[in-house]
Short mmCIF file of N, CA and C in Angstrom, two decimals:
data_model
loop_
_atom_site.label_atom_id
_atom_site.label_comp_id
_atom_site.label_asym_id
_atom_site.label_seq_id
_atom_site.Cartn_x
_atom_site.Cartn_y
_atom_site.Cartn_z
N UNK A 231 7.77 -16.71 -12.31
CA UNK A 231 6.40 -15.36 -11.82
C UNK A 231 5.25 -15.99 -12.27
N UNK A 232 4.47 -15.29 -11.20
CA UNK A 232 2.96 -15.51 -11.57
C UNK A 232 2.60 -14.67 -13.30
N UNK A 233 1.57 -15.57 -13.98
CA UNK A 233 1.14 -15.54 -15.29
C UNK A 233 -0.15 -14.80 -14.67
N UNK A 234 -0.79 -13.69 -14.27
CA UNK A 234 -1.99 -13.09 -14.04
C UNK A 234 -3.12 -14.07 -15.35
N UNK A 235 -4.26 -14.57 -15.00
CA UNK A 235 -5.09 -14.73 -15.38
C UNK A 235 -6.15 -13.66 -16.24
N UNK A 236 -5.98 -13.04 -17.21
CA UNK A 236 -6.98 -12.15 -17.82
C UNK A 236 -8.96 -11.93 -17.48
N UNK A 237 -8.66 -14.04 -16.88
CA UNK A 237 -10.10 -14.06 -16.39
C UNK A 237 -10.74 -12.80 -15.36
N UNK A 238 -9.98 -12.69 -14.63
CA UNK A 238 -10.31 -11.66 -13.59
C UNK A 238 -11.17 -10.63 -14.33
N UNK A 239 -10.88 -10.09 -15.39
CA UNK A 239 -12.14 -9.02 -16.05
C UNK A 239 -12.92 -9.82 -16.69
N UNK A 240 -13.57 -10.74 -16.57
CA UNK A 240 -14.29 -11.39 -17.44
C UNK A 240 -15.43 -10.85 -17.61
N UNK A 241 -16.19 -10.63 -18.87
CA UNK A 241 -17.32 -9.84 -18.94
C UNK A 241 -18.40 -10.98 -19.06
N UNK A 242 -19.89 -10.39 -19.06
CA UNK A 242 -20.94 -11.18 -19.53
C UNK A 242 -21.04 -12.31 -17.96
N UNK A 243 -20.05 -11.99 -17.09
CA UNK A 243 -20.76 -13.00 -16.10
C UNK A 243 -21.00 -12.03 -14.83
N UNK A 244 -21.79 -13.08 -14.07
CA UNK A 244 -22.24 -12.69 -12.51
C UNK A 244 -21.36 -11.43 -11.95
N UNK A 245 -21.40 -10.51 -11.37
CA UNK A 245 -20.21 -10.05 -10.52
C UNK A 245 -20.62 -10.16 -9.36
N UNK A 246 -19.75 -9.84 -8.39
CA UNK A 246 -20.13 -9.48 -6.83
C UNK A 246 -19.18 -9.53 -6.41
N UNK A 247 -18.86 -8.57 -5.26
CA UNK A 247 -17.87 -7.66 -4.02
C UNK A 247 -17.30 -8.36 -4.07
N UNK A 248 -15.64 -8.38 -3.53
CA UNK A 248 -14.80 -9.24 -3.34
C UNK A 248 -13.70 -8.14 -1.95
N UNK A 249 -13.19 -9.14 -1.01
CA UNK A 249 -12.74 -8.11 -0.40
C UNK A 249 -11.29 -8.60 0.00
N UNK A 250 -10.19 -8.02 -0.83
CA UNK A 250 -9.03 -8.58 -0.98
C UNK A 250 -8.13 -8.02 0.32
N UNK A 251 -7.45 -8.37 1.11
CA UNK A 251 -6.33 -8.06 2.03
C UNK A 251 -5.57 -8.97 2.29
N UNK A 252 -4.64 -8.12 2.46
CA UNK A 252 -2.74 -8.37 2.00
C UNK A 252 -2.15 -8.27 3.03
N UNK A 253 -1.67 -9.15 3.48
CA UNK A 253 -1.00 -9.09 5.12
C UNK A 253 0.48 -9.74 4.39
N UNK A 254 1.64 -8.59 5.14
CA UNK A 254 3.22 -9.02 5.11
C UNK A 254 3.40 -9.61 6.22
N UNK A 255 4.07 -10.76 6.45
CA UNK A 255 4.54 -11.88 7.17
C UNK A 255 5.90 -10.96 7.77
N UNK A 256 5.65 -11.09 8.85
CA UNK A 256 6.73 -9.95 9.92
C UNK A 256 7.88 -10.95 10.35
N UNK A 257 7.17 -12.18 10.61
CA UNK A 257 8.64 -13.32 10.91
C UNK A 257 9.10 -13.93 10.27
N UNK A 258 8.80 -14.30 8.85
CA UNK A 258 9.48 -15.42 7.69
C UNK A 258 9.54 -14.11 6.31
N UNK A 259 9.90 -13.32 6.96
CA UNK A 259 10.24 -12.05 5.63
C UNK A 259 10.91 -12.39 4.65
N UNK A 260 9.82 -12.81 3.36
CA UNK A 260 10.59 -13.10 2.33
C UNK A 260 10.91 -14.79 2.57
N UNK A 261 10.43 -15.59 2.82
CA UNK A 261 10.57 -16.65 3.26
C UNK A 261 9.10 -17.86 3.03
N UNK A 262 8.59 -18.49 4.52
CA UNK A 262 7.48 -19.10 4.29
C UNK A 262 6.66 -18.87 4.93
N UNK A 263 5.38 -19.09 4.89
CA UNK A 263 4.45 -18.96 6.19
C UNK A 263 4.12 -20.19 6.97
N UNK A 264 4.53 -19.72 8.53
CA UNK A 264 4.28 -20.73 9.49
C UNK A 264 3.15 -20.47 10.36
N UNK A 265 1.64 -21.20 10.30
CA UNK A 265 0.95 -20.92 11.77
C UNK A 265 1.44 -20.03 12.56
N UNK A 266 2.63 -19.67 13.21
CA UNK A 266 2.76 -19.35 14.46
C UNK A 266 3.24 -17.67 13.98
N UNK A 267 4.00 -17.41 12.44
CA UNK A 267 4.21 -15.97 12.40
C UNK A 267 2.72 -15.05 12.38
N UNK A 268 3.25 -13.76 12.88
CA UNK A 268 2.65 -12.81 13.03
C UNK A 268 2.81 -12.03 11.14
N UNK A 269 1.36 -11.61 11.27
CA UNK A 269 1.18 -11.24 10.07
C UNK A 269 0.84 -9.65 9.99
N UNK A 270 1.12 -8.72 9.26
CA UNK A 270 0.60 -6.96 9.58
C UNK A 270 -0.25 -6.95 8.16
N UNK A 271 -1.58 -6.58 8.16
CA UNK A 271 -2.38 -6.22 7.64
C UNK A 271 -1.78 -4.72 6.96
N UNK A 272 -1.78 -4.89 5.35
CA UNK A 272 -0.99 -3.84 5.35
C UNK A 272 -2.03 -2.99 3.86
N UNK A 273 -2.70 -3.83 3.28
CA UNK A 273 -4.19 -3.03 2.28
C UNK A 273 -5.53 -4.01 2.30
N UNK A 274 -6.14 -2.96 2.35
CA UNK A 274 -7.48 -4.24 1.96
C UNK A 274 -8.00 -2.77 0.82
N UNK A 275 -9.20 -3.80 0.03
CA UNK A 275 -9.38 -3.70 -1.31
C UNK A 275 -10.77 -3.86 -1.56
N UNK A 276 -11.86 -3.64 -1.70
CA UNK A 276 -12.95 -4.25 -2.11
C UNK A 276 -12.88 -4.40 -3.78
N UNK A 277 -13.22 -4.83 -4.84
CA UNK A 277 -13.31 -5.12 -5.63
C UNK A 277 -14.42 -6.30 -6.42
N UNK A 278 -15.43 -5.37 -7.58
CA UNK A 278 -16.70 -6.01 -8.29
C UNK A 278 -15.77 -7.29 -8.75
N UNK A 279 -15.92 -8.44 -9.21
CA UNK A 279 -15.27 -9.49 -9.86
C UNK A 279 -16.37 -10.57 -10.02
N UNK A 280 -16.52 -11.43 -11.52
CA UNK A 280 -16.79 -12.51 -11.67
C UNK A 280 -17.04 -13.27 -10.08
N UNK A 281 -18.57 -13.88 -9.63
CA UNK A 281 -18.79 -14.61 -8.76
C UNK A 281 -17.95 -15.81 -8.78
N UNK A 282 -17.95 -16.55 -10.20
CA UNK A 282 -17.06 -17.60 -10.31
C UNK A 282 -15.85 -17.58 -9.67
N UNK A 283 -15.58 -16.22 -9.61
CA UNK A 283 -13.57 -16.53 -9.96
C UNK A 283 -12.83 -17.41 -8.40
N UNK A 284 -12.13 -18.11 -8.72
CA UNK A 284 -11.06 -18.67 -7.73
C UNK A 284 -10.31 -17.80 -7.23
N UNK A 285 -10.28 -18.02 -5.66
CA UNK A 285 -9.60 -17.08 -5.13
C UNK A 285 -7.66 -17.16 -5.31
N UNK A 286 -7.28 -17.90 -6.25
CA UNK A 286 -5.81 -17.84 -6.47
C UNK A 286 -5.93 -17.29 -7.57
N UNK A 287 -7.07 -16.96 -8.63
CA UNK A 287 -6.96 -16.08 -9.71
C UNK A 287 -7.06 -14.47 -8.95
N UNK A 288 -7.99 -14.59 -7.66
CA UNK A 288 -7.56 -12.94 -7.10
C UNK A 288 -6.44 -12.90 -6.57
N UNK A 289 -5.68 -13.59 -6.06
CA UNK A 289 -4.58 -13.77 -5.39
C UNK A 289 -3.38 -13.57 -6.37
N UNK A 290 -3.56 -14.10 -7.44
CA UNK A 290 -2.45 -13.66 -8.70
C UNK A 290 -2.77 -12.21 -9.04
N UNK A 291 -4.05 -11.70 -9.17
CA UNK A 291 -3.92 -10.50 -9.57
C UNK A 291 -3.20 -9.42 -8.89
N UNK A 292 -3.54 -9.95 -7.35
CA UNK A 292 -3.33 -9.07 -6.53
C UNK A 292 -1.21 -8.81 -6.17
N UNK A 293 -0.91 -10.38 -6.65
CA UNK A 293 0.37 -10.03 -7.07
C UNK A 293 1.39 -9.40 -7.97
N UNK A 294 0.56 -9.28 -8.95
CA UNK A 294 0.64 -8.69 -10.16
C UNK A 294 0.81 -7.29 -9.78
N UNK A 295 -0.44 -7.13 -9.19
CA UNK A 295 -0.68 -5.48 -9.20
C UNK A 295 0.17 -4.75 -7.94
N UNK A 296 -0.07 -5.24 -6.95
CA UNK A 296 1.12 -4.91 -5.85
C UNK A 296 2.77 -5.25 -6.26
N UNK A 297 3.30 -5.92 -7.51
CA UNK A 297 4.96 -6.00 -7.54
C UNK A 297 5.07 -5.28 -8.92
N UNK A 298 3.98 -4.91 -9.90
CA UNK A 298 4.38 -3.91 -10.80
C UNK A 298 4.93 -2.97 -10.79
N UNK A 299 5.37 -2.25 -11.90
CA UNK A 299 6.42 -0.93 -11.87
C UNK A 299 4.45 -0.05 -12.33
N UNK A 300 4.89 0.91 -11.70
CA UNK A 300 3.39 1.92 -12.14
C UNK A 300 3.40 2.34 -13.45
N UNK A 301 4.22 2.40 -14.12
CA UNK A 301 4.68 2.93 -14.97
C UNK A 301 4.06 2.22 -16.14
N UNK A 302 4.22 0.94 -15.72
CA UNK A 302 3.49 -0.80 -16.72
C UNK A 302 2.30 -0.48 -16.73
N UNK A 303 1.82 -0.13 -15.35
CA UNK A 303 0.59 0.03 -14.74
C UNK A 303 -0.58 1.05 -15.59
N UNK A 304 0.19 2.20 -16.21
CA UNK A 304 -0.35 2.99 -16.25
C UNK A 304 -0.77 2.88 -17.62
N UNK A 305 0.24 2.49 -18.46
CA UNK A 305 0.34 1.79 -20.22
C UNK A 305 -1.15 1.28 -20.43
N UNK A 306 -1.73 0.57 -19.01
CA UNK A 306 -2.98 0.37 -19.32
C UNK A 306 -4.30 0.39 -18.81
N UNK A 307 -4.45 1.61 -18.59
CA UNK A 307 -5.46 2.09 -17.87
C UNK A 307 -6.67 2.26 -18.39
N UNK A 308 -6.47 2.35 -19.66
CA UNK A 308 -8.05 2.36 -20.45
C UNK A 308 -8.35 0.81 -20.61
N UNK A 309 -7.86 0.15 -20.31
CA UNK A 309 -7.89 -1.63 -20.51
C UNK A 309 -9.02 -1.68 -19.58
N UNK A 310 -9.82 -2.67 -19.15
CA UNK A 310 -10.73 -3.29 -18.40
C UNK A 310 -10.07 -3.42 -17.28
N UNK A 311 -10.45 -2.86 -15.81
CA UNK A 311 -9.79 -3.48 -15.00
C UNK A 311 -8.31 -1.85 -14.79
N UNK A 312 -7.99 -2.09 -15.83
CA UNK A 312 -6.78 -1.23 -15.42
C UNK A 312 -6.40 0.22 -14.70
N UNK A 313 -7.89 1.24 -14.93
CA UNK A 313 -7.90 2.02 -13.93
C UNK A 313 -8.14 1.91 -12.37
N UNK A 314 -8.75 0.96 -11.99
CA UNK A 314 -8.50 0.38 -10.90
C UNK A 314 -7.52 0.06 -10.25
N UNK A 315 -6.39 -0.97 -11.15
CA UNK A 315 -5.15 -1.89 -10.93
C UNK A 315 -4.63 -0.46 -11.02
N UNK A 316 -4.35 0.89 -11.26
CA UNK A 316 -3.47 1.58 -11.13
C UNK A 316 -3.67 2.25 -9.74
N UNK A 317 -5.12 2.87 -9.74
CA UNK A 317 -4.89 3.43 -8.26
C UNK A 317 -4.66 2.64 -7.17
N UNK A 318 -4.97 1.73 -7.07
CA UNK A 318 -5.14 0.75 -5.90
C UNK A 318 -3.13 0.35 -5.57
N UNK A 319 -2.50 0.46 -6.88
CA UNK A 319 -0.98 -0.29 -6.81
C UNK A 319 -0.27 1.26 -6.30
N UNK A 320 -1.05 2.61 -6.63
CA UNK A 320 -0.32 4.16 -6.16
C UNK A 320 -0.71 4.15 -4.85
N UNK A 321 -1.88 3.88 -4.32
CA UNK A 321 -2.12 4.00 -2.94
C UNK A 321 -1.28 3.09 -2.27
N UNK A 322 -0.90 1.94 -2.54
CA UNK A 322 -0.19 0.74 -2.08
C UNK A 322 1.44 1.59 -1.80
N UNK A 323 1.90 2.13 -3.18
CA UNK A 323 3.26 2.39 -2.86
C UNK A 323 3.02 3.81 -1.84
N UNK A 324 2.32 4.47 -1.99
CA UNK A 324 2.26 5.73 -1.57
C UNK A 324 2.26 5.25 -0.17
N UNK A 325 1.70 4.47 0.58
CA UNK A 325 1.74 3.88 2.34
C UNK A 325 3.10 3.38 2.15
N UNK A 326 4.06 3.05 0.93
CA UNK A 326 4.99 2.68 1.10
C UNK A 326 4.76 1.10 1.64
N UNK A 327 4.81 0.80 0.96
CA UNK A 327 4.23 -0.77 1.15
C UNK A 327 5.37 -1.14 0.43
N UNK A 328 5.67 -2.70 1.38
CA UNK A 328 7.19 -3.17 -0.04
C UNK A 328 6.19 -4.38 -0.70
N UNK A 329 7.23 -4.55 -1.59
CA UNK A 329 6.32 -6.10 -2.34
C UNK A 329 5.76 -7.15 -1.73
N UNK A 330 4.57 -7.40 -2.43
CA UNK A 330 4.03 -8.73 -1.92
C UNK A 330 4.79 -10.23 -2.17
N UNK A 331 5.15 -10.80 -1.26
CA UNK A 331 6.12 -11.76 -1.36
C UNK A 331 5.76 -13.26 -0.20
N UNK A 332 6.68 -14.12 -1.24
CA UNK A 332 6.46 -15.04 -0.44
C UNK A 332 6.86 -15.22 1.10
N UNK A 333 5.93 -16.06 1.55
CA UNK A 333 5.32 -16.10 2.91
C UNK A 333 4.45 -14.64 3.26
N UNK A 334 4.01 -14.13 2.52
CA UNK A 334 3.47 -13.02 2.54
C UNK A 334 1.59 -14.12 2.17
N UNK A 335 0.68 -13.17 2.99
CA UNK A 335 -0.64 -14.27 2.74
C UNK A 335 -1.65 -12.83 2.35
N UNK A 336 -2.47 -13.62 1.67
CA UNK A 336 -3.74 -13.15 0.65
C UNK A 336 -4.96 -13.53 1.43
N UNK A 337 -5.74 -12.71 1.77
CA UNK A 337 -7.26 -13.22 2.18
C UNK A 337 -8.40 -12.91 1.22
N UNK A 338 -9.19 -13.41 0.67
CA UNK A 338 -10.10 -13.34 -0.32
C UNK A 338 -11.50 -13.81 -0.05
N UNK A 339 -12.03 -12.73 0.68
CA UNK A 339 -13.35 -12.80 0.74
C UNK A 339 -14.78 -12.46 -0.24
N UNK A 340 -15.68 -13.32 0.17
CA UNK A 340 -17.17 -12.82 -0.72
C UNK A 340 -18.30 -13.82 -0.13
N UNK A 341 -19.15 -13.03 -0.12
CA UNK A 341 -20.61 -13.53 0.44
C UNK A 341 -20.29 -14.56 1.93
N UNK A 342 -19.43 -13.60 2.89
CA UNK A 342 -19.60 -14.28 3.97
C UNK A 342 -18.25 -15.66 3.95
N UNK A 343 -18.05 -15.88 3.25
CA UNK A 343 -16.87 -17.38 2.82
C UNK A 343 -14.93 -16.19 2.69
N UNK A 344 -14.13 -16.49 3.64
CA UNK A 344 -12.63 -16.30 3.42
C UNK A 344 -12.03 -17.29 3.37
N UNK A 345 -11.05 -16.97 2.11
CA UNK A 345 -10.05 -17.87 1.55
C UNK A 345 -9.45 -17.70 1.97
N UNK A 346 -7.47 -17.96 2.99
CA UNK A 346 -6.75 -17.42 3.28
C UNK A 346 -5.74 -18.28 2.48
N UNK A 347 -5.05 -17.66 1.61
CA UNK A 347 -3.77 -18.11 0.62
C UNK A 347 -2.44 -17.68 1.11
N UNK A 348 -1.77 -18.03 1.21
CA UNK A 348 0.15 -18.13 1.65
C UNK A 348 1.01 -17.73 0.08
N UNK A 349 1.61 -16.89 -0.23
CA UNK A 349 2.25 -16.95 -0.95
C UNK A 349 3.51 -17.72 -1.40
N UNK A 350 4.19 -18.56 -2.12
CA UNK A 350 4.59 -20.07 -2.52
C UNK A 350 5.65 -19.59 -3.19
N UNK A 351 6.73 -20.00 -3.83
CA UNK A 351 7.57 -19.62 -4.67
C UNK A 351 6.55 -20.37 -5.99
N UNK A 352 6.21 -20.84 -6.06
CA UNK A 352 5.19 -21.49 -7.49
C UNK A 352 3.91 -21.01 -7.41
N UNK A 353 3.54 -20.43 -6.76
CA UNK A 353 2.10 -20.33 -6.45
C UNK A 353 1.30 -20.37 -5.16
N UNK A 354 0.38 -20.32 -4.46
CA UNK A 354 -0.58 -20.32 -3.07
C UNK A 354 -1.12 -21.66 -2.64
N UNK A 355 -0.87 -21.04 -1.17
CA UNK A 355 -1.06 -22.74 -0.61
C UNK A 355 -2.21 -22.08 0.44
N UNK A 356 -2.83 -23.35 0.35
CA UNK A 356 -4.66 -22.69 1.10
C UNK A 356 -4.05 -22.95 2.78
N UNK A 357 -4.40 -21.61 3.52
CA UNK A 357 -4.28 -21.92 4.54
C UNK A 357 -5.01 -21.89 6.09
N UNK A 358 -5.20 -22.56 7.38
CA UNK A 358 -6.30 -22.09 8.03
C UNK A 358 -6.14 -20.45 8.52
N UNK A 359 -7.21 -19.56 8.74
CA UNK A 359 -7.06 -18.55 8.89
C UNK A 359 -6.12 -18.44 10.00
N UNK A 360 -5.16 -17.47 9.47
CA UNK A 360 -3.76 -17.42 10.75
C UNK A 360 -4.91 -16.48 12.16
N UNK A 361 -3.19 -17.14 13.52
CA UNK A 361 -3.95 -16.55 14.71
C UNK A 361 -3.29 -15.36 14.90
N UNK A 362 -2.37 -14.87 14.55
CA UNK A 362 -1.51 -14.13 15.12
C UNK A 362 -1.20 -12.44 13.88
N UNK A 363 -2.52 -11.88 13.81
CA UNK A 363 -2.61 -10.51 12.96
C UNK A 363 -2.77 -9.52 13.78
N UNK A 364 -2.09 -8.36 13.19
CA UNK A 364 -2.00 -7.10 13.53
C UNK A 364 -2.28 -6.47 12.28
N UNK A 365 -2.31 -4.95 12.99
CA UNK A 365 -2.47 -4.24 11.40
C UNK A 365 -4.28 -3.45 11.20
N UNK A 366 -4.52 -3.00 10.52
CA UNK A 366 -5.65 -2.56 9.97
C UNK A 366 -6.14 -2.24 8.81
N UNK A 367 -7.29 -2.78 8.22
CA UNK A 367 -7.88 -2.63 6.74
C UNK A 367 -7.47 -1.12 6.64
N UNK A 368 -7.62 -0.71 5.28
CA UNK A 368 -7.47 0.66 4.83
C UNK A 368 -8.85 1.58 5.10
N UNK A 369 -8.37 2.27 5.69
CA UNK A 369 -9.84 3.17 6.03
C UNK A 369 -8.86 4.71 5.75
N UNK A 370 -9.77 5.82 5.83
CA UNK A 370 -9.45 7.12 5.63
C UNK A 370 -8.46 7.37 6.71
N UNK A 371 -8.89 7.12 7.64
CA UNK A 371 -7.74 7.32 9.17
C UNK A 371 -6.26 6.97 8.92
N UNK A 372 -6.28 5.76 8.36
CA UNK A 372 -4.74 5.08 7.99
C UNK A 372 -4.29 5.78 6.46
N UNK A 373 -5.18 6.26 5.91
CA UNK A 373 -4.37 6.92 4.50
C UNK A 373 -4.10 8.39 5.02
N UNK A 374 -4.95 9.04 5.84
CA UNK A 374 -4.77 10.52 6.41
C UNK A 374 -3.60 10.70 7.26
N UNK A 375 -3.09 9.53 7.80
CA UNK A 375 -2.12 9.53 9.10
C UNK A 375 -0.86 9.26 8.38
N UNK A 376 -0.62 8.36 7.08
CA UNK A 376 0.26 8.26 6.34
C UNK A 376 0.52 9.60 5.47
N UNK A 377 -0.43 9.91 5.05
CA UNK A 377 -0.68 11.56 4.24
C UNK A 377 0.36 12.61 5.06
N UNK A 378 0.02 12.69 6.39
CA UNK A 378 0.52 13.65 7.28
C UNK A 378 1.78 13.80 7.50
N UNK A 379 2.20 12.16 7.85
CA UNK A 379 3.68 11.67 8.17
C UNK A 379 4.81 12.46 6.80
N UNK A 380 4.23 11.99 5.61
CA UNK A 380 4.74 12.60 4.57
C UNK A 380 5.11 13.92 4.35
N UNK A 381 4.02 14.72 5.11
CA UNK A 381 4.12 16.26 4.79
C UNK A 381 5.20 16.60 5.56
N UNK A 382 5.21 16.07 7.15
CA UNK A 382 6.31 16.69 8.15
C UNK A 382 7.43 16.67 7.68
#
């Protein structure tokens, strides 16, 4: 299992906004990403992070948060970034998303540049922008559509 680097929350560094997008692989479920696989965007999240943070560190953070037990994240809510982690993980689960797994893809964008990373058994593999993408970023419409389905 990946061990997230606590440097995601480094203080005293220049911060910038990062867009983190999670894509589930619809063709290679729990396996390996190949360029022809269809990816579905399942959530997006803006986060203020150190400008110098490596995209792989951000992907490690995403892997931790979107696979962690909510009770475990709740214990860390008072720590730097803990409340944000708990809330985005809660939204992810309320949307009934499965775990972030091998073959899925994380896109990390900042300052107009996007790094695409495929989840591998031992880390991340840099890939070209995937040609087959479906789904949509997290918007209020997406959230309310899921909330209405749960209430029905």
